[in-house]
Amino acid sequence: MPLPFPVFDAAQTGGADGLGDLPEWNLDDLYAGEDAPELTRDMEWLEEACASFAADYEGKLAGLDAAQMLDCVQRYEEIDVIGGRIMSFAGLRYYQNTTDGDRAKFFSDCQDAITRFTTPLVFYSLEINRIDDDALAGLFATNTDLARYKPVFDRLRAMRPHQLSDELEKFLHDQSVVGAAAWNKLFDETIAGLEFTVDGETLNIEGTLNLLTDPDRAKREAASRELARVFNNNIKLFARVHNTLAKEKWVEDQWRNMPTPQTGRHLSNHVEAEVVEALRNAVVAAYPQLSHRYYALKAKWMGLDTLQVWDRNAPLPIEETRLVNWAEARETVMDAYAGFDPEMAKIAEPFFDKGWIDAAVKPGKAPGAFAHPTVTTVHPYVMLNYLGKPRDVMTLAHELGHGVHQVLAAGQGELLSSTPLTLAETASVFGEMLTFRKLLDAAKTDTERKVLLAGKVEDMINTVVRQIAFYDFECKLHAARAEGELTPEDINALWMSVQAESLGPVFEFMPGYETFWAYIPHFVHSPFYVYAYAFGDGLVNALYAVYEEGDAAFQAKYFDMLRAGGSKHHTDLLAPFGLDATDPNFWAKGLSMISGFIDELEAMEG
């Protein structure tokens, strides 16, 4: 079944009122409501379909001919669609208001039911992995329709060395709803329910994080100290969540003979550990040329000898404080998309017009942003917390890029549409880059250009440097947890070790900043996900360089890459562009774009 939890992009920041009419989701394309007869019908169908699938195929996969195997795969795919549709509806309703008890109960009940229904299917991947290589190759050779699903089989069979007995796999499947999924929900509900008081105003976490980009330095400091206070008051719970999830992962990894805590993520991302290590090492080596150099410039612009944590995302003193209403945000992104190719804008348009975006900040709504593909027979939905800062426009461009990617990949069908996380960020970051370049080209003054360049550099540092620092923190956390229980102070120390290294010597760290690991959802929902952001940024920087060189066939190649979904390895997807992520120099090329922007900013100082 698809993950009911979308992966959240980094928490957004923004402004206040005057934004115009912000759209809300219309989930009717999934189901009209909890009591919709179509939902009842699909639940009943799913239970029967899973039982009959197991009755027809369990213990028999190795003896199927090519036509029978194709029928088996297609029946499994249909089950995946219906289960994913139900969980998408339940999950999206829940994320609209995670503090609503009825929505939380409905989500849990759906999760429990579908876990129960699909338990008989656990045999499927286990038996596929026991089929002889030559026998499977023979099936593909005799049936082209079946051969189309080869990437699905390849992904399943990558787990062969880590497969447990049928009985243990079924136990883990059944137990999942009271394991990681339950701790995920506890984390989400706790974060959504936190209250912060800044200057007499009570805010949720989204509104408080928003203040970290306020022009008023005193307000930024007040928000930072209030975040630290509330995190510290809840730090034992957050430490318990991380201890439990890291230990649960360690136990399962030991049983599966995973050589490292990261191995499972690399396998699911279809990326080689050496490629990720090359990316990580290239970024860490570039810290002095990227974040250290940029933040030293920022301190100079702000007239400060040292920066505090509340200055990291502060607007520049020369930056105009203005609100971007929703209509302007839509026009900006759509013009940038259309400038690249009218087809891209055409694909994006229904998101605005048909209730596929939920943009407003509301009590209980999950923080951050995501694009959830739902299932290939429906369409994606985008969630934002739009508050009107220029960077919120970039978040819209980012999430809409995900949505366009998901629409294009849907043609592959349910089992082949989903991209690994490393490639899932491609269209989103590319959409941001298109929007940024359009704004940069339209800049009328050096000051406007400087503000845009600085904002983009900060976004890229947050995407590349910060996420690799997050990845290092997770690596250290899981390694330390393998040695024993971690106190909150232990986790705090690991967090500070990567923050000082990545941000550089110009920063001072206030007491309490050591707890800021507590609210990052990626650590909880998707361990080791975060390097995918840096992977995507580096990949897009290299792609964009090819685009700027004027390849006349670039748009066609780009759409072909997005349409491929999860049907191709990253080496095959990048080959038409003359790019290769296994080349150690690949990442240096991507990072050079960021350092080039900083070069331009330094030259402006001269």
Coordinates of C-alpha atoms in Angstrom, one line a residue:
M1 CA 0.0 0.0 0.0
P2 CA 1.2 3.6 -0.6
L3 CA 2.4 5.4 2.5
P4 CA -0.6 7.2 4.1
F5 CA 1.9 9.9 5.3
P6 CA 3.1 12.3 2.7
V7 CA 6.6 13.5 3.1
F8 CA 6.6 17.1 4.3
D9 CA 8.8 19.7 2.7
A10 CA 10.6 22.1 5.0
A11 CA 8.4 24.4 7.1
Q12 CA 7.3 27.5 5.3
T13 CA 7.3 31.0 6.5
G14 CA 5.1 33.9 5.5
G15 CA 3.0 37.0 6.3
A16 CA -0.6 37.7 7.4
D17 CA -3.8 39.1 6.0
G18 CA -4.7 40.6 2.6
L19 CA -3.9 37.4 0.7
G20 CA -7.1 37.2 -1.3
D21 CA -9.2 34.0 -1.5
L22 CA -7.0 31.1 -0.6
P23 CA -8.2 27.8 -2.1
E24 CA -9.2 24.8 0.0
W25 CA -9.2 21.1 -1.0
N26 CA -12.2 19.5 -2.6
L27 CA -11.7 15.9 -1.9
D28 CA -14.8 14.7 -3.7
D29 CA -12.7 13.3 -6.5
L30 CA -11.6 10.7 -3.9
Y31 CA -14.8 10.4 -1.9
A32 CA -17.6 12.7 -1.1
G33 CA -17.3 12.0 2.7
E34 CA -16.7 9.4 5.4
D35 CA -20.2 8.0 4.8
A36 CA -20.0 8.0 0.9
P37 CA -21.5 4.7 -0.5
E38 CA -18.5 4.5 -2.9
L39 CA -16.2 4.4 0.1
T40 CA -18.2 1.6 1.7
R41 CA -18.2 -0.3 -1.6
D42 CA -14.5 0.1 -2.0
M43 CA -13.8 -1.1 1.5
E44 CA -15.9 -4.2 0.9
W45 CA -14.3 -4.8 -2.5
L46 CA -10.8 -4.5 -1.0
E47 CA -11.4 -7.0 1.7
E48 CA -12.7 -9.6 -0.8
A49 CA -10.1 -8.8 -3.4
C50 CA -7.2 -9.3 -1.0
A51 CA -8.7 -12.6 0.2
S52 CA -9.4 -14.0 -3.3
F53 CA -5.9 -12.8 -4.5
A54 CA -4.2 -14.8 -1.7
A55 CA -6.5 -17.8 -2.4
D56 CA -5.7 -17.8 -6.1
Y57 CA -1.9 -17.2 -5.9
E58 CA -0.3 -18.0 -2.5
G59 CA 2.2 -20.8 -3.0
K60 CA 1.8 -20.8 -6.7
L61 CA 3.8 -17.8 -8.1
A62 CA 6.8 -19.8 -9.2
G63 CA 4.6 -22.0 -11.4
L64 CA 2.8 -19.2 -13.3
D65 CA 3.4 -18.7 -17.0
A66 CA 3.9 -15.2 -18.4
A67 CA 0.2 -14.5 -19.1
Q68 CA -0.8 -15.7 -15.6
M69 CA 2.0 -13.7 -14.0
L70 CA 0.8 -10.6 -15.9
D71 CA -2.8 -11.1 -14.6
C72 CA -1.4 -11.5 -11.1
V73 CA 0.6 -8.3 -11.2
Q74 CA -2.4 -6.4 -12.7
R75 CA -4.7 -7.6 -10.0
Y76 CA -2.2 -6.6 -7.3
E77 CA -2.0 -3.2 -9.0
E78 CA -5.7 -2.7 -8.8
I79 CA -5.7 -3.6 -5.1
D80 CA -2.9 -1.0 -4.6
V81 CA -5.1 1.7 -6.4
I82 CA -8.2 1.1 -4.2
G83 CA -6.2 0.9 -0.9
G84 CA -4.2 4.0 -1.9
R85 CA -7.4 5.9 -2.7
I86 CA -8.9 5.1 0.7
M87 CA -5.8 6.0 2.6
S88 CA -5.2 9.2 0.6
F89 CA -8.8 10.4 1.4
A90 CA -8.4 9.6 5.1
G91 CA -4.9 11.1 5.3
L92 CA -5.6 14.3 3.5
R93 CA -8.7 15.0 5.7
Y94 CA -6.6 14.3 8.8
Y95 CA -3.8 16.7 7.7
Q96 CA -6.4 19.4 7.2
N97 CA -7.0 19.3 11.0
T98 CA -4.8 16.9 12.9
T99 CA -6.4 18.0 16.2
D100 CA -9.9 16.9 15.2
G101 CA -10.7 13.7 17.1
D102 CA -13.2 12.4 14.5
R103 CA -10.8 12.8 11.6
A104 CA -8.0 11.2 13.6
K105 CA -10.2 8.2 14.5
F106 CA -11.4 7.8 10.9
F107 CA -7.8 7.9 9.7
S108 CA -6.8 5.2 12.3
D109 CA -9.8 3.0 11.6
C110 CA -9.0 3.1 7.8
Q111 CA -5.3 2.3 8.5
D112 CA -6.3 -0.6 10.8
A113 CA -8.8 -2.0 8.3
I114 CA -6.5 -1.9 5.3
T115 CA -3.6 -3.3 7.3
R116 CA -5.9 -6.2 8.2
F117 CA -7.2 -6.7 4.7
T118 CA -3.7 -6.7 3.1
T119 CA -2.0 -9.0 5.6
P120 CA -2.8 -12.0 3.3
L121 CA -0.8 -10.3 0.5
V122 CA 2.5 -10.4 2.4
F123 CA 3.4 -13.7 0.5
Y124 CA 3.4 -11.8 -2.8
S125 CA 6.9 -10.1 -2.6
L126 CA 8.3 -13.0 -0.6
E127 CA 7.4 -15.6 -3.3
I128 CA 8.5 -13.3 -6.1
N129 CA 11.9 -13.0 -4.5
R130 CA 12.2 -16.8 -4.4
I131 CA 11.7 -17.2 -8.2
D132 CA 14.9 -18.2 -10.0
D133 CA 16.5 -15.4 -11.9
D134 CA 16.6 -17.3 -15.2
A135 CA 13.0 -18.3 -14.9
L136 CA 11.9 -14.7 -14.3
A137 CA 14.0 -13.5 -17.2
G138 CA 12.3 -16.1 -19.4
L139 CA 8.8 -14.8 -18.5
F140 CA 9.9 -11.2 -19.4
A141 CA 11.3 -12.4 -22.7
T142 CA 8.1 -14.0 -23.8
N143 CA 5.6 -11.3 -22.8
T144 CA 6.3 -7.6 -23.5
D145 CA 3.3 -6.4 -21.3
L146 CA 4.8 -8.3 -18.4
A147 CA 8.3 -7.0 -19.2
R148 CA 7.1 -3.5 -18.7
Y149 CA 6.8 -4.3 -15.0
K150 CA 10.4 -5.4 -14.7
P151 CA 11.5 -2.4 -12.7
V152 CA 8.9 -3.3 -10.1
F153 CA 10.3 -6.8 -9.8
D154 CA 13.9 -5.4 -9.7
R155 CA 13.0 -3.2 -6.8
L156 CA 11.4 -6.0 -4.9
R157 CA 14.3 -8.3 -5.6
A158 CA 16.8 -5.7 -4.3
M159 CA 15.4 -6.7 -0.9
R160 CA 16.1 -10.4 -1.4
P161 CA 19.2 -10.4 0.9
H162 CA 17.2 -8.7 3.6
Q163 CA 14.0 -10.8 3.5
L164 CA 12.6 -12.5 6.6
S165 CA 10.5 -15.6 6.9
D166 CA 6.9 -15.4 5.7
E167 CA 5.6 -15.6 9.3
L168 CA 7.9 -12.8 10.5
E169 CA 7.0 -10.6 7.5
K170 CA 3.3 -11.0 8.3
F171 CA 3.9 -10.2 11.9
L172 CA 5.8 -7.0 11.0
H173 CA 2.9 -6.0 8.6
D174 CA 0.3 -6.5 11.3
Q175 CA 2.3 -4.9 14.0
S176 CA 3.1 -1.7 12.0
V177 CA 0.0 0.2 13.1
V178 CA 1.1 0.1 16.7
G179 CA 4.7 0.6 15.8
A180 CA 6.2 3.4 13.7
A181 CA 2.8 4.6 12.4
A182 CA 1.5 5.2 16.0
W183 CA 4.6 7.1 17.0
N184 CA 4.3 9.2 13.8
K185 CA 0.8 10.1 14.8
L186 CA 1.8 11.0 18.3
F187 CA 4.5 13.3 16.9
D188 CA 2.1 14.9 14.4
E189 CA -0.6 15.5 17.0
T190 CA 1.8 16.9 19.6
I191 CA 3.4 19.3 17.1
A192 CA 0.1 20.5 15.8
G193 CA -1.2 21.1 19.3
L194 CA 1.8 23.1 20.6
E195 CA 1.0 26.7 21.6
F196 CA 3.5 29.6 21.6
T197 CA 3.0 33.0 23.1
V198 CA 5.0 35.8 21.4
D199 CA 4.3 39.5 22.4
G200 CA 1.0 38.4 24.0
E201 CA -0.3 36.6 21.0
T202 CA -0.9 32.8 21.0
L203 CA 0.3 31.1 17.9
N204 CA 0.7 27.5 16.5
I205 CA 4.1 26.3 15.3
E206 CA 3.6 27.5 11.8
G207 CA 2.8 31.1 12.9
T208 CA 5.8 31.1 15.3
L209 CA 8.3 29.8 12.7
N210 CA 6.9 32.5 10.4
L211 CA 8.2 35.1 12.8
L212 CA 11.8 33.9 12.2
T213 CA 11.6 35.9 8.9
D214 CA 10.1 39.0 10.5
P215 CA 11.9 42.3 9.7
D216 CA 11.9 43.2 13.4
R217 CA 14.9 41.5 15.0
A218 CA 13.4 41.7 18.5
K219 CA 10.4 39.8 17.3
R220 CA 12.6 37.1 15.7
E221 CA 14.5 36.8 18.9
A222 CA 11.3 36.5 20.9
A223 CA 10.0 33.8 18.6
S224 CA 13.2 31.9 18.8
R225 CA 13.3 31.9 22.6
E226 CA 9.6 30.9 22.8
L227 CA 10.2 28.0 20.4
A228 CA 13.1 26.9 22.6
R229 CA 11.0 27.2 25.7
V230 CA 8.1 25.1 24.4
F231 CA 10.4 22.5 22.8
N232 CA 12.3 22.2 26.1
N233 CA 9.0 21.7 28.0
N234 CA 8.2 18.8 25.6
I235 CA 11.7 17.5 25.0
K236 CA 11.3 14.3 27.0
L237 CA 8.4 13.3 24.7
F238 CA 10.3 14.1 21.6
A239 CA 13.3 12.2 22.8
R240 CA 11.1 9.2 23.6
V241 CA 9.7 9.3 20.0
H242 CA 13.2 9.4 18.5
N243 CA 14.6 6.8 20.9
T244 CA 11.7 4.4 20.1
L245 CA 11.7 4.8 16.4
A246 CA 15.5 4.6 16.1
K247 CA 15.5 1.4 18.3
E248 CA 12.7 -0.1 16.3
K249 CA 14.6 0.5 13.1
W250 CA 17.7 -0.9 14.6
V251 CA 15.9 -4.1 15.6
E252 CA 14.4 -4.6 12.2
D253 CA 17.7 -3.7 10.5
Q254 CA 19.5 -6.4 12.5
W255 CA 16.9 -9.0 11.6
R256 CA 17.2 -8.0 7.9
N257 CA 21.0 -8.0 8.0
M258 CA 21.1 -4.4 6.8
P259 CA 24.8 -3.3 6.9
T260 CA 24.0 0.3 7.9
P261 CA 21.0 2.2 9.2
Q262 CA 21.0 4.1 5.8
T263 CA 20.9 1.0 3.6
G264 CA 17.1 0.6 3.6
R265 CA 16.7 4.2 2.4
H266 CA 19.3 3.8 -0.3
L267 CA 17.6 0.6 -1.5
S268 CA 14.2 2.3 -1.6
N269 CA 15.8 5.3 -3.4
H270 CA 17.4 3.0 -6.0
V271 CA 20.7 4.9 -5.4
E272 CA 24.1 3.5 -4.6
A273 CA 25.6 4.2 -1.2
E274 CA 28.8 5.5 -2.9
V275 CA 26.8 8.1 -4.8
V276 CA 25.1 9.4 -1.6
E277 CA 28.5 9.4 0.2
A278 CA 30.1 11.4 -2.7
L279 CA 27.2 13.9 -2.5
R280 CA 27.6 14.2 1.3
N281 CA 31.4 14.6 1.1
A282 CA 31.2 17.2 -1.7
V283 CA 28.7 19.3 0.3
V284 CA 30.6 19.1 3.6
A285 CA 33.8 20.0 1.8
A286 CA 32.0 23.0 0.3
Y287 CA 30.7 24.4 3.6
P288 CA 33.4 27.1 3.7
Q289 CA 32.7 28.2 0.1
L290 CA 28.9 28.1 0.6
S291 CA 27.3 28.7 4.0
H292 CA 30.3 30.1 5.8
R293 CA 31.1 32.6 3.1
Y294 CA 27.4 33.6 2.6
Y295 CA 26.6 34.1 6.2
A296 CA 29.7 36.2 6.7
L297 CA 28.4 38.5 3.9
K298 CA 25.0 38.5 5.6
A299 CA 26.5 39.6 8.9
K300 CA 28.2 42.5 7.1
W301 CA 24.9 43.5 5.4
M302 CA 23.2 43.5 8.7
G303 CA 26.0 45.5 10.4
L304 CA 26.7 42.6 12.9
D305 CA 29.9 41.0 14.0
T306 CA 28.2 37.7 14.7
L307 CA 24.8 36.3 13.7
Q308 CA 22.3 34.7 16.1
V309 CA 20.1 31.8 15.1
W310 CA 17.2 34.2 14.6
D311 CA 19.2 36.0 11.9
R312 CA 19.6 33.0 9.7
N313 CA 16.5 33.5 7.7
A314 CA 16.0 37.2 8.4
P315 CA 15.2 39.5 5.5
L316 CA 18.0 41.8 4.4
P317 CA 17.8 45.4 5.6
I318 CA 17.4 46.5 2.0
E319 CA 14.6 44.1 1.4
E320 CA 11.2 45.6 0.9
T321 CA 8.5 44.2 3.2
R322 CA 5.6 43.3 1.0
L323 CA 2.8 40.8 0.9
V324 CA 2.3 38.7 -2.2
N325 CA -1.4 38.0 -2.6
W326 CA -2.6 34.7 -3.9
A327 CA -3.5 36.0 -7.4
E328 CA 0.0 37.4 -7.9
A329 CA 1.6 34.2 -6.6
R330 CA -0.4 32.2 -9.1
E331 CA 0.4 34.5 -12.0
T332 CA 4.1 34.6 -11.2
V333 CA 4.5 30.8 -11.1
M334 CA 2.2 30.1 -14.0
D335 CA 4.1 32.7 -16.2
A336 CA 7.4 31.0 -15.3
Y337 CA 6.0 27.6 -16.1
A338 CA 4.5 28.8 -19.4
G339 CA 7.8 30.5 -20.3
F340 CA 9.5 27.2 -20.1
D341 CA 6.8 25.3 -22.0
P342 CA 3.0 26.1 -22.3
E343 CA 2.3 22.4 -21.7
M344 CA 3.7 22.8 -18.1
A345 CA 1.4 25.6 -17.3
K346 CA -1.5 23.7 -18.8
I347 CA -0.8 20.7 -16.5
A348 CA -0.6 23.0 -13.5
E349 CA -3.8 25.0 -14.2
P350 CA -6.3 22.5 -12.7
F351 CA -4.6 22.6 -9.3
F352 CA -5.8 26.2 -8.9
D353 CA -9.2 25.8 -10.6
K354 CA -10.4 22.5 -9.3
G355 CA -9.8 22.4 -5.6
W356 CA -6.5 20.5 -5.7
I357 CA -4.6 23.1 -3.5
D358 CA -5.3 23.8 0.2
A359 CA -3.4 27.0 1.0
A360 CA -4.7 28.7 4.1
V361 CA -3.2 28.4 7.6
K362 CA -5.8 27.0 9.9
P363 CA -5.9 25.7 13.5
G364 CA -4.8 22.1 13.7
K365 CA -3.6 22.0 10.1
A366 CA -0.3 20.2 9.6
P367 CA 2.7 22.6 9.2
G368 CA 4.9 22.8 6.1
A369 CA 3.9 21.8 2.6
F370 CA 3.6 18.7 0.4
A371 CA 2.2 17.4 -2.8
H372 CA 0.5 14.1 -2.4
P373 CA 0.1 12.0 -5.6
T374 CA -2.9 10.0 -4.2
V375 CA -3.4 7.4 -6.9
T376 CA -2.9 7.4 -10.6
T377 CA -6.6 7.1 -11.4
V378 CA -7.3 10.4 -9.6
H379 CA -4.8 13.3 -9.3
P380 CA -2.4 14.9 -6.8
Y381 CA -3.3 17.3 -4.1
V382 CA -1.0 20.1 -2.9
M383 CA -0.9 21.4 0.7
L384 CA 0.6 24.8 1.6
N385 CA 0.5 27.1 4.6
Y386 CA 0.5 30.3 2.5
L387 CA 1.2 33.5 4.3
G388 CA 2.3 35.8 1.6
K389 CA 6.1 36.2 1.7
P390 CA 8.0 36.1 -1.5
R391 CA 9.5 32.8 -0.4
D392 CA 6.0 31.4 -0.1
V393 CA 5.8 31.9 -3.9
M394 CA 8.8 29.7 -4.3
T395 CA 7.1 27.1 -2.1
L396 CA 4.1 27.2 -4.4
A397 CA 6.4 26.8 -7.4
H398 CA 8.1 23.8 -5.6
E399 CA 5.0 21.9 -4.7
L400 CA 3.3 22.6 -8.1
G401 CA 6.5 21.1 -9.7
H402 CA 5.8 17.9 -7.6
G403 CA 2.2 18.0 -8.8
V404 CA 3.1 18.3 -12.5
H405 CA 5.6 15.5 -12.1
Q406 CA 3.0 13.3 -10.4
V407 CA 0.4 14.0 -13.2
L408 CA 2.9 13.1 -15.9
A409 CA 4.1 10.0 -14.2
A410 CA 0.6 8.7 -13.6
G411 CA 0.6 7.3 -17.1
Q412 CA 3.0 4.6 -15.9
G413 CA 0.3 3.1 -13.7
E414 CA 0.2 2.6 -9.9
L415 CA 3.2 0.3 -9.6
L416 CA 5.6 2.2 -11.9
S417 CA 4.6 5.9 -11.3
S418 CA 6.2 6.5 -8.0
T419 CA 9.7 8.0 -8.2
P420 CA 12.4 7.3 -5.6
L421 CA 12.9 10.2 -3.2
T422 CA 16.2 11.2 -4.9
L423 CA 14.4 11.9 -8.2
A424 CA 11.1 13.1 -6.6
E425 CA 12.6 16.5 -6.0
T426 CA 13.6 17.0 -9.6
A427 CA 10.5 18.8 -11.0
S428 CA 9.9 20.7 -7.8
V429 CA 13.4 22.2 -7.6
F430 CA 13.3 22.9 -11.3
G431 CA 10.0 24.7 -11.0
E432 CA 11.5 26.9 -8.3
M433 CA 14.5 27.6 -10.5
L434 CA 12.3 28.6 -13.4
T435 CA 10.4 31.0 -11.1
F436 CA 13.5 32.4 -9.7
R437 CA 15.2 33.0 -13.1
K438 CA 12.0 34.8 -14.3
L439 CA 12.0 37.1 -11.3
L440 CA 15.8 37.7 -11.7
D441 CA 15.5 38.6 -15.3
A442 CA 12.7 41.1 -14.5
A443 CA 14.8 42.8 -11.7
K444 CA 14.9 46.6 -12.4
T445 CA 17.7 47.6 -10.0
D446 CA 20.9 46.2 -8.5
T447 CA 19.2 46.2 -5.1
E448 CA 16.3 44.1 -6.4
R449 CA 18.8 41.7 -8.0
K450 CA 20.8 41.5 -4.9
V451 CA 17.8 40.7 -2.7
L452 CA 16.7 38.0 -5.2
L453 CA 20.1 36.4 -5.4
A454 CA 20.5 36.5 -1.6
G455 CA 17.1 34.9 -1.2
K456 CA 17.9 32.1 -3.7
V457 CA 21.3 31.5 -2.1
E458 CA 19.6 31.1 1.3
D459 CA 17.1 28.7 -0.1
M460 CA 19.8 26.7 -1.8
I461 CA 21.8 26.6 1.5
N462 CA 18.7 25.5 3.3
T463 CA 18.1 22.8 0.6
V464 CA 21.7 21.6 0.3
V465 CA 23.8 22.5 3.3
R466 CA 21.1 22.3 6.0
Q467 CA 19.7 19.0 4.7
I468 CA 23.1 17.4 4.5
A469 CA 23.7 18.6 8.1
F470 CA 20.4 17.0 9.0
Y471 CA 21.5 13.8 7.3
D472 CA 24.7 13.8 9.4
F473 CA 22.7 14.4 12.5
E474 CA 20.5 11.4 11.7
C475 CA 23.6 9.2 11.0
K476 CA 25.0 10.2 14.4
L477 CA 21.7 9.7 16.1
H478 CA 21.1 6.2 14.8
A479 CA 24.8 5.2 15.5
A480 CA 24.5 6.5 19.1
R481 CA 21.1 4.9 19.7
A482 CA 22.6 1.5 18.7
E483 CA 24.9 1.9 21.7
G484 CA 22.0 2.6 24.2
E485 CA 19.2 4.9 25.3
L486 CA 19.8 8.6 24.5
T487 CA 18.9 11.3 26.9
P488 CA 17.6 14.6 25.6
E489 CA 21.0 16.1 26.4
D490 CA 22.7 13.4 24.2
I491 CA 20.5 14.3 21.2
N492 CA 20.9 18.0 21.8
A493 CA 24.7 17.5 21.7
L494 CA 24.5 15.6 18.4
W495 CA 22.4 18.4 16.9
M496 CA 24.8 21.1 17.9
S497 CA 27.8 19.3 16.5
V498 CA 26.4 19.5 13.0
Q499 CA 24.9 22.9 13.3
A500 CA 28.2 24.6 14.2
E501 CA 30.1 22.8 11.5
S502 CA 27.5 23.6 8.8
L503 CA 26.6 27.2 9.6
G504 CA 30.1 28.4 10.3
P505 CA 32.1 30.6 12.7
V506 CA 30.0 33.7 12.3
F507 CA 27.1 32.2 14.3
E508 CA 26.5 32.3 18.0
F509 CA 23.9 29.8 19.3
M510 CA 21.5 30.9 22.0
P511 CA 20.8 28.6 25.0
G512 CA 17.8 26.4 23.9
Y513 CA 18.7 26.2 20.2
E514 CA 20.0 22.7 21.0
T515 CA 16.4 21.5 21.1
F516 CA 15.5 22.6 17.6
W517 CA 15.8 19.0 16.2
A518 CA 12.6 18.3 17.9
Y519 CA 10.2 19.6 15.3
I520 CA 11.7 18.3 12.1
P521 CA 9.1 15.9 10.7
H522 CA 11.5 14.1 8.3
F523 CA 13.4 12.5 11.2
V524 CA 10.2 10.9 12.4
H525 CA 8.3 10.1 9.2
S526 CA 11.1 9.1 6.8
P527 CA 14.6 8.4 8.3
F528 CA 17.4 9.6 6.1
Y529 CA 15.0 11.2 3.6
V530 CA 16.7 14.5 3.8
Y531 CA 19.7 13.9 1.5
A532 CA 17.1 13.6 -1.3
Y533 CA 16.7 17.4 -1.2
A534 CA 20.5 18.0 -1.7
F535 CA 20.5 15.3 -4.4
G536 CA 17.6 17.0 -6.2
D537 CA 19.1 20.4 -5.9
G538 CA 22.5 19.3 -7.3
L539 CA 20.8 17.3 -10.1
V540 CA 18.6 20.3 -11.1
N541 CA 21.5 22.7 -11.1
A542 CA 23.3 20.4 -13.5
L543 CA 20.1 20.0 -15.6
Y544 CA 19.5 23.7 -15.7
A545 CA 23.0 24.3 -16.9
V546 CA 22.2 22.0 -19.9
Y547 CA 19.0 24.0 -20.5
E548 CA 20.8 27.3 -20.5
E549 CA 23.3 25.9 -23.0
G550 CA 20.4 25.9 -25.4
D551 CA 19.6 22.3 -26.2
A552 CA 16.7 22.6 -28.6
A553 CA 15.3 19.2 -27.5
F554 CA 15.6 20.0 -23.8
Q555 CA 11.8 20.4 -23.1
A556 CA 10.9 17.1 -24.8
K557 CA 13.7 15.3 -22.9
Y558 CA 12.6 16.9 -19.7
F559 CA 8.9 15.8 -20.1
D560 CA 10.1 12.3 -21.0
M561 CA 12.1 12.1 -17.8
L562 CA 9.1 13.1 -15.7
R563 CA 6.7 10.7 -17.6
A564 CA 9.1 7.9 -16.8
G565 CA 8.1 8.1 -13.1
G566 CA 9.9 5.2 -11.3
S567 CA 10.4 3.1 -14.4
K568 CA 14.1 4.0 -14.9
H569 CA 17.3 4.3 -12.8
H570 CA 18.8 7.7 -12.4
T571 CA 21.6 6.9 -14.8
D572 CA 19.1 6.1 -17.6
L573 CA 17.1 9.2 -16.9
L574 CA 20.1 11.6 -16.9
A575 CA 21.9 10.0 -19.9
P576 CA 19.9 11.9 -22.6
F577 CA 21.2 15.1 -21.0
G578 CA 24.8 13.9 -20.9
L579 CA 24.8 13.8 -17.1
D580 CA 25.9 11.0 -14.7
A581 CA 25.4 11.2 -11.0
T582 CA 27.9 8.5 -10.4
D583 CA 30.7 10.8 -11.7
P584 CA 32.4 12.4 -8.6
N585 CA 32.6 15.7 -10.5
F586 CA 28.8 15.8 -11.0
W587 CA 28.1 17.2 -7.5
A588 CA 30.9 19.8 -7.8
K589 CA 29.1 21.2 -10.9
G590 CA 25.9 21.6 -9.1
L591 CA 27.5 23.2 -6.1
S592 CA 29.4 25.6 -8.4
M593 CA 26.1 27.3 -9.3
I594 CA 25.5 28.2 -5.6
S595 CA 29.1 29.5 -5.2
G596 CA 28.7 31.4 -8.5
F597 CA 25.7 33.3 -7.0
I598 CA 27.8 34.1 -3.9
D599 CA 30.6 35.3 -6.2
E600 CA 28.2 37.7 -7.8
L601 CA 27.0 39.0 -4.4
E602 CA 30.6 39.5 -3.3
A603 CA 31.3 41.4 -6.5
M604 CA 28.4 43.7 -5.7
E605 CA 30.2 44.7 -2.5
G606 CA 33.2 45.9 -4.5

